Coordinates of C-alpha atoms (C1' of nucleotides) in Angstrom, one line a residue:
Chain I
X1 CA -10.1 222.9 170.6
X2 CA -7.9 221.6 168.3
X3 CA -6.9 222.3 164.6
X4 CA -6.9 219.5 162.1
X5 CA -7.3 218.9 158.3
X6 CA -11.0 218.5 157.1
X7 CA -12.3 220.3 159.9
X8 CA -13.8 223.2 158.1
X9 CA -17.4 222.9 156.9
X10 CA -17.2 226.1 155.2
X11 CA -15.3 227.1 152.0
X12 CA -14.0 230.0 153.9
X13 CA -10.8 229.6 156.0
X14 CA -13.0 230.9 158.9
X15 CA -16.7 231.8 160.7
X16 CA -18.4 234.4 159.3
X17 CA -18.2 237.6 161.1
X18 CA -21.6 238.4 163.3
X19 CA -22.6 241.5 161.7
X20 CA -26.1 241.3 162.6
X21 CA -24.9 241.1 166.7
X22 CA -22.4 243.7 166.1
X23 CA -24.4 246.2 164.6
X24 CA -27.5 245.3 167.1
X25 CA -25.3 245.6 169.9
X26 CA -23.6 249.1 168.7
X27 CA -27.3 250.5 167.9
X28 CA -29.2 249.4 171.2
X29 CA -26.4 250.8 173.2
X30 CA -26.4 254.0 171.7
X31 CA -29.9 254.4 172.2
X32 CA -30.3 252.8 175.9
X33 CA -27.7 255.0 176.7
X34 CA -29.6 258.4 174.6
X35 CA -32.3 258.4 176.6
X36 CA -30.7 260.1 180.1
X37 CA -29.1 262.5 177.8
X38 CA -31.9 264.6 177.7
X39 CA -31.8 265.2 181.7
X40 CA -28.0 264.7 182.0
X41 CA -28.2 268.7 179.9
X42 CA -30.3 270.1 181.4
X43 CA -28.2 270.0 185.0
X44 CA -25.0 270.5 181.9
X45 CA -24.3 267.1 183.1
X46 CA -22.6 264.1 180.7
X47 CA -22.8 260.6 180.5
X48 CA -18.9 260.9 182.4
X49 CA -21.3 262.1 185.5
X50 CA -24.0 259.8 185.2
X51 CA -22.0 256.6 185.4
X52 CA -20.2 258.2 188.6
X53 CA -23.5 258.6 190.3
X54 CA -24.5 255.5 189.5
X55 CA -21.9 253.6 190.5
X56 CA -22.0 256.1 193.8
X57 CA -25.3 255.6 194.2
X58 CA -25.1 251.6 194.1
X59 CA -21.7 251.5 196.3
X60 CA -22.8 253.9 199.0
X61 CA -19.4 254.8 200.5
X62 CA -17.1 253.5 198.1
X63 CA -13.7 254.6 198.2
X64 CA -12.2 257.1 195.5
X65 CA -9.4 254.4 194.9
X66 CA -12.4 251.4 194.1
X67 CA -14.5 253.6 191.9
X68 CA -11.8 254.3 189.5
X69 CA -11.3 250.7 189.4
X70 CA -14.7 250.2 188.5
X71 CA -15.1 253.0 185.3
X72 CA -11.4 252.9 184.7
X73 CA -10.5 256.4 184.2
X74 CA -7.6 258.2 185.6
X75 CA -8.3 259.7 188.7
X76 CA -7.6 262.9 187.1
X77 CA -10.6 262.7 185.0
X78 CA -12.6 261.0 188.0
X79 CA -11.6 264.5 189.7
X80 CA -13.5 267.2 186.8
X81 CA -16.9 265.3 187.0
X82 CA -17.1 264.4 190.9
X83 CA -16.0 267.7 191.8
X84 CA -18.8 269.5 189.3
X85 CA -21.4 266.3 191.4
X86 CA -20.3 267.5 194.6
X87 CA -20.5 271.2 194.0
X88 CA -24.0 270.9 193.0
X89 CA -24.6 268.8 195.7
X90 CA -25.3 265.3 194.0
X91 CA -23.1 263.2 195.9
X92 CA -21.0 263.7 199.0
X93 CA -17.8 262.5 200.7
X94 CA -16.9 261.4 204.1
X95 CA -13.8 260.8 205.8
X96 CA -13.6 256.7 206.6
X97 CA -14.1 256.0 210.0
X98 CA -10.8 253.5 209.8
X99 CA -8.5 255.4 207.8
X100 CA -9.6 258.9 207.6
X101 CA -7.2 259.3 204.4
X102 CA -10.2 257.8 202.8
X103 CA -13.1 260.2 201.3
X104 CA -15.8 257.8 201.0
X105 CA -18.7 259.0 198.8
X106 CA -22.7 258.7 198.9
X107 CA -25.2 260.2 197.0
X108 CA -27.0 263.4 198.3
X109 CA -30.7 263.0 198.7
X110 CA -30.6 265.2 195.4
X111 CA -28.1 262.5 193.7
X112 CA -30.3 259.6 194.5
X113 CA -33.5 261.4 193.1
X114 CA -32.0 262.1 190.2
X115 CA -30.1 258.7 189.8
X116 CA -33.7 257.0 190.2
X117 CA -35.2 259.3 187.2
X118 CA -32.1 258.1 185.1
X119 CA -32.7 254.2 185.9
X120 CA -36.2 254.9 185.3
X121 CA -35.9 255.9 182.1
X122 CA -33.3 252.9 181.2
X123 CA -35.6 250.3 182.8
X124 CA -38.6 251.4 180.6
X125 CA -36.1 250.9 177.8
X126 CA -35.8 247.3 179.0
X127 CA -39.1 246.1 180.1
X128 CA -40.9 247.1 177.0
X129 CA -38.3 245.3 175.2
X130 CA -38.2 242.3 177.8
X131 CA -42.2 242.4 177.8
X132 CA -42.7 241.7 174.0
X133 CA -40.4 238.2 174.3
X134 CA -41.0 234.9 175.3
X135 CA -40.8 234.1 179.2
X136 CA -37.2 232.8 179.5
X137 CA -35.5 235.7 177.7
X138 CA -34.9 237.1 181.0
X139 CA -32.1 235.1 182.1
X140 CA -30.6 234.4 178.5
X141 CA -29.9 238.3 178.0
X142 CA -28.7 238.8 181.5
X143 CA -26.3 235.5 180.6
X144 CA -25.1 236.7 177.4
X145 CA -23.8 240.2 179.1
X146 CA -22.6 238.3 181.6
X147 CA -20.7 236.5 179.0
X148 CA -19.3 239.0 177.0
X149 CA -17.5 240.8 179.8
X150 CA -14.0 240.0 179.7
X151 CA -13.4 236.2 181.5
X152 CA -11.1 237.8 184.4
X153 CA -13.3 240.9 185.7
X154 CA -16.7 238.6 185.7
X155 CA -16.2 237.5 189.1
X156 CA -15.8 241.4 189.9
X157 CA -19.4 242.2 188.0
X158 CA -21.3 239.2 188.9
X159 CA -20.3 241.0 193.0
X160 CA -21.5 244.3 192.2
X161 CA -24.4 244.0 190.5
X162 CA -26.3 241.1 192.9
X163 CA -26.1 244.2 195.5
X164 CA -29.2 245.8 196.7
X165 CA -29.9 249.7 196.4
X166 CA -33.7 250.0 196.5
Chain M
X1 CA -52.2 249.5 180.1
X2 CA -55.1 251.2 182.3
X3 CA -53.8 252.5 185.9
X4 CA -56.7 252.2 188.3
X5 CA -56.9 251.3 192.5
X6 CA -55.3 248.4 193.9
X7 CA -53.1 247.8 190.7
X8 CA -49.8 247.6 192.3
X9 CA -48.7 244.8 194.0
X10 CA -45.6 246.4 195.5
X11 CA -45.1 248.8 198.0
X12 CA -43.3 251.0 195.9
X13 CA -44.9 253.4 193.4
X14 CA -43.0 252.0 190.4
X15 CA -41.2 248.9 189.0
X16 CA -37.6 248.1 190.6
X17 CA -34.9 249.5 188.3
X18 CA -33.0 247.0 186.3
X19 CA -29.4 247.4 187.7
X20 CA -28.5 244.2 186.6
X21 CA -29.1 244.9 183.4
X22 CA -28.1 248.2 183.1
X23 CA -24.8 247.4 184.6
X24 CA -24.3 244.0 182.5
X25 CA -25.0 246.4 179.3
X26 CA -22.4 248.9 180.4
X27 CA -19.7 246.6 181.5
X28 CA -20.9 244.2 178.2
X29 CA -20.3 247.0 176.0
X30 CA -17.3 248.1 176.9
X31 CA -15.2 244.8 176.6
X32 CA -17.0 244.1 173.3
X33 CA -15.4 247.4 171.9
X34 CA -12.2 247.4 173.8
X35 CA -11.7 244.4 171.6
X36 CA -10.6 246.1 168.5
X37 CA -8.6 249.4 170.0
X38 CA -4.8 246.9 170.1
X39 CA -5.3 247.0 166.8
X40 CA -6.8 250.5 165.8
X41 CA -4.6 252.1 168.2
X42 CA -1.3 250.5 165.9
X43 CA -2.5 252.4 162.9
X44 CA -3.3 255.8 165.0
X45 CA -6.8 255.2 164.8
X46 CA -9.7 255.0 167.2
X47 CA -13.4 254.0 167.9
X48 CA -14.5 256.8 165.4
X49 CA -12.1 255.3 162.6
X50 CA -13.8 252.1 163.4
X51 CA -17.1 253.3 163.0
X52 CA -16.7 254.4 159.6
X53 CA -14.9 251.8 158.1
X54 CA -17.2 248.9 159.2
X55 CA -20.0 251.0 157.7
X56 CA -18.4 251.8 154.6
X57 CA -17.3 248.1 154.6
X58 CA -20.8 247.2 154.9
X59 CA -22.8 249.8 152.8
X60 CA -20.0 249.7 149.6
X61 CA -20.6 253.1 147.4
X62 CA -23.0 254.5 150.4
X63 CA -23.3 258.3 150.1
X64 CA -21.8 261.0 152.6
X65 CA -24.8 261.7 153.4
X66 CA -26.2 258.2 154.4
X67 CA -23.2 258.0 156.4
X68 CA -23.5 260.9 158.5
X69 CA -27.3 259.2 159.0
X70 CA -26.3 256.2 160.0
X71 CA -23.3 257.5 162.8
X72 CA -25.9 260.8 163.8
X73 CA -22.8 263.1 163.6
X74 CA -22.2 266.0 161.8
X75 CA -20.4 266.0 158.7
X76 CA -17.4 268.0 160.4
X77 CA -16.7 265.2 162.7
X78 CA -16.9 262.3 159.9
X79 CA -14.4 264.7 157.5
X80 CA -11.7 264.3 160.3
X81 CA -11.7 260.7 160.6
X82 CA -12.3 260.1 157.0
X83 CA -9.9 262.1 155.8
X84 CA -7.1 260.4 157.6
X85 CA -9.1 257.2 155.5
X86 CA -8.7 258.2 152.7
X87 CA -4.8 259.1 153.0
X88 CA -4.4 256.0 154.5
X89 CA -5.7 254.0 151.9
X90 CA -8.5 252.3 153.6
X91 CA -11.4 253.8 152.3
X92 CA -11.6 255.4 148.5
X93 CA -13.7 257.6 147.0
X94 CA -15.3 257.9 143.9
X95 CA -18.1 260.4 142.0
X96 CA -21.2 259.2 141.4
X97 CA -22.2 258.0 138.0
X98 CA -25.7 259.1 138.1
X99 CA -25.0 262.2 140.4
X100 CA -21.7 263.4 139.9
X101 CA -21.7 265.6 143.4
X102 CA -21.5 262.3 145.2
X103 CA -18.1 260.9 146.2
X104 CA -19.4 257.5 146.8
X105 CA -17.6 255.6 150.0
X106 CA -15.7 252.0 149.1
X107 CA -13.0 250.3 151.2
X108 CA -9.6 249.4 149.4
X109 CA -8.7 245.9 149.7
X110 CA -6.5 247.2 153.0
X111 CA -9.4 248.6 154.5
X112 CA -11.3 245.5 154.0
X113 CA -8.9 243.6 155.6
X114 CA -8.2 245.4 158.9
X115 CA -12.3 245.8 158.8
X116 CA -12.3 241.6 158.7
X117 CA -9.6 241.3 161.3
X118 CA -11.6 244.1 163.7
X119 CA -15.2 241.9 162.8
X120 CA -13.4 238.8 163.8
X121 CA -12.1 239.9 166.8
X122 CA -15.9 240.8 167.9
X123 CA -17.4 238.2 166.8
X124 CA -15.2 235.7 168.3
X125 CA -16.2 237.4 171.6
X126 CA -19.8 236.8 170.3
X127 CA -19.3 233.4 169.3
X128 CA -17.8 232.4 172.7
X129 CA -20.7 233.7 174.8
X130 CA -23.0 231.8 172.4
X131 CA -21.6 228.8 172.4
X132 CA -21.7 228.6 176.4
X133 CA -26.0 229.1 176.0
X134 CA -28.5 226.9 175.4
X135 CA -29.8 226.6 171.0
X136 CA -32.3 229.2 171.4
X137 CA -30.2 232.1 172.5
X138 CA -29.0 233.6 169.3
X139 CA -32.9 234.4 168.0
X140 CA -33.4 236.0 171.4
X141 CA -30.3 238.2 172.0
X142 CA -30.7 239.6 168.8
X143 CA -34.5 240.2 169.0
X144 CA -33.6 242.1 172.4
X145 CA -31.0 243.9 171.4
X146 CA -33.2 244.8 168.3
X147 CA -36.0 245.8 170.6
X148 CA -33.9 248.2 172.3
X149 CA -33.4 250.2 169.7
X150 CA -36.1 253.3 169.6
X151 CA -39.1 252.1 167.6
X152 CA -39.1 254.6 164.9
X153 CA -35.5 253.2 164.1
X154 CA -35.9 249.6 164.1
X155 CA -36.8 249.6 160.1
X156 CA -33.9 251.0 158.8
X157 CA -31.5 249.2 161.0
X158 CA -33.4 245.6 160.1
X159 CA -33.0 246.9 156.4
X160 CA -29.3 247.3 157.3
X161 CA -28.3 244.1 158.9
X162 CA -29.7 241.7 156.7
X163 CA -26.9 243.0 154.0
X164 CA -24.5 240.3 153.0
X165 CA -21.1 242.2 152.8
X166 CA -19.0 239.0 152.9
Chain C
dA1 C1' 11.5 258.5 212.1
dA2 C1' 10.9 256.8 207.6
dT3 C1' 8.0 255.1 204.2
dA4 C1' 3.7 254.0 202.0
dT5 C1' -0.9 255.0 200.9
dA6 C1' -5.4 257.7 199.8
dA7 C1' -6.6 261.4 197.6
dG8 C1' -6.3 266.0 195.5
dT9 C1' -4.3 269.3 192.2
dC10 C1' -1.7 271.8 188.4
dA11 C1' -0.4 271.7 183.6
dA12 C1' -0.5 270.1 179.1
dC13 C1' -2.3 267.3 175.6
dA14 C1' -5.5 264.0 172.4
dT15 C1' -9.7 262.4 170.6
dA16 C1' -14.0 263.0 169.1
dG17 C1' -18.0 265.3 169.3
dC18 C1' -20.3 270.1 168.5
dT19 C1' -21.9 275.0 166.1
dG20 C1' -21.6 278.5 162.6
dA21 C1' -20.1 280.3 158.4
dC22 C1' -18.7 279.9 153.8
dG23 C1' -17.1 277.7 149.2
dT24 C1' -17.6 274.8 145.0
dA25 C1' -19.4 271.7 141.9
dT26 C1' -23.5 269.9 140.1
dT27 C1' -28.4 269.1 139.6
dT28 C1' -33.1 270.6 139.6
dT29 C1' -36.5 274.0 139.2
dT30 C1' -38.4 278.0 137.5
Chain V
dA1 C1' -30.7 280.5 130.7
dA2 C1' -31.0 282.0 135.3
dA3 C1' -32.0 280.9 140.0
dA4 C1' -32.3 277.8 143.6
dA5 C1' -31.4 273.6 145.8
dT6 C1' -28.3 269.8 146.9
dA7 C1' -23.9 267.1 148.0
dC8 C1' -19.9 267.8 149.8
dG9 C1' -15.8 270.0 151.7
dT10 C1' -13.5 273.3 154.7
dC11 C1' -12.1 276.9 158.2
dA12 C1' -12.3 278.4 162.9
dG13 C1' -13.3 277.7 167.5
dC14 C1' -15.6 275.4 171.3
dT15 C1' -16.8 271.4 174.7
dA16 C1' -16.6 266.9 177.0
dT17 C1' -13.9 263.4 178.4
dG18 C1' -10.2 260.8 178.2
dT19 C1' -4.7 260.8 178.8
dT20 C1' 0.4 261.5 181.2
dG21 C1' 3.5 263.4 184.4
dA22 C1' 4.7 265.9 188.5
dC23 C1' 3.8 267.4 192.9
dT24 C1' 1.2 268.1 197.6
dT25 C1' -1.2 266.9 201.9
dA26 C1' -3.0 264.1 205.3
dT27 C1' -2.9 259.9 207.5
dA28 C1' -1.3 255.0 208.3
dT29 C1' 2.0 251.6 208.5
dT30 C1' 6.5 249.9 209.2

DNA sequence: AATATAAGTCAACATAGCTGACGTATTTTT
DNA sequence: AAAAATACGTCAGCTATGTTGACTTATATT
């Protein structure tokens, strides 16, 4: 798009800011990801070991190296969390068949269970919203997301979420 | 909705767990606020700095009090961040007229800026996204994102969107 | 045999949340 | 006027989760 004299509409020098979609988007966060709290403590779990399960639990057998690609943390602070999940018997690790350097993790039967009570709770979040809007709102949300993840790792996200768990 | 016989249509007991969009969320999230940390992290400040200022910058002369509602933290965590605020210059303080134990919250002109500069960094994130949908996204985004929020907080965050800062 | 890779570990540190206890100024209630 | 409640600040210490840097071990690759 190009810059040019007379192309502002507005007496401001630029948009207006999207408070509204901000704010929205900082509240219904917070709350979507409130309600596994509640479980997460009582196993003195956080939301650092929740989004390794889940990612665990939806990448059976991923690699160490690929889920820290995936949260971005160092794999120091990977370490504290999946070490407290595989203590308590959540998820395990096995060496690759390939390259046994390679600790490739799954979720325990206990993991899984508990990973399905978490996405439980976050999908009833979602389809009470989804079931009070009209019939195309579905894909529009699931775009928008889709759209606000950064241009270069979309390619990335679009691969892991079309993956079947259930 | 009424459970009885027969109801189900799947094989499973339950509805399939959004992944999708509880991975789209996560991932959406997380570049939307990744956004503004260049720029926070310049001036030795974080997300919680962030936080603070946009809703000071929003709710001009908003009480301590209604602050610490609005970010649910306690007043020993906001005191950190704010202090380093207020001897920054970016946020000011003044006693209330009417109730002089007040030290009502207001941004300097400094802090209004860098809030501007963080808000247009979002929203040009927002504004991209939306201008790759079809015309009725923006109603529907923001009533999903509003219906995600729990119920019992939906008023008070409706009251405080519809502010005009700018 | 040398090097690279996958992963783990030790130590130290930063940020941002928390609880509990207490202080001070001011307003409200009795 | 005295007592109680409120708004806010502060001290001390704890926890969760992120960071950097350095080093080890086992296994693959060159």
């Amino acid at each position: 798009m190009a810059s040019y004299p007379g192309q502002e509409m507005n007496t401001k020098d630029s948009a207006s800011p999207r408070f509204d979609l901000i704010e929205l988007f900082f509240f219904a966060y917070r709350d979507f990801t409130g309600d596994p709290d509640v479980l997460l403590d009582e196993l003195g779990f956080g939301r650092a070991h929740h989004r390794v399960l889940h990612f665990v639990h939806r990448n059976p057998g991923i690699r160490v190296s690929d889920l820290l690609d995936i949260l971005k943390i160092t794999k120091q602070s990977l370490a504290r969390v999946l070490k407290q999940l595989v203590d308590d018997d959540f998820i395990c690790q096995e060496p690759g068949a390939l390259d046994r350097r390679q600790r490739l993790l799954y979720t325990t039967e206990k993991g899984a269970e508990l990973c399905a009570r978490l996405s439980k709770l976050q999908t009833q979040r979602i389809n009470k919203a989804i079931s009070l809007m009209p019939d195309c709102s579905d894909e529009i949300i699931r775009q928008f997301l889709y759209l606000m993840i950064d241009e270069n790792e979309r390619s990335e996200v679009a691969h892991l979420i079309t993956k079947q768990t259930d």
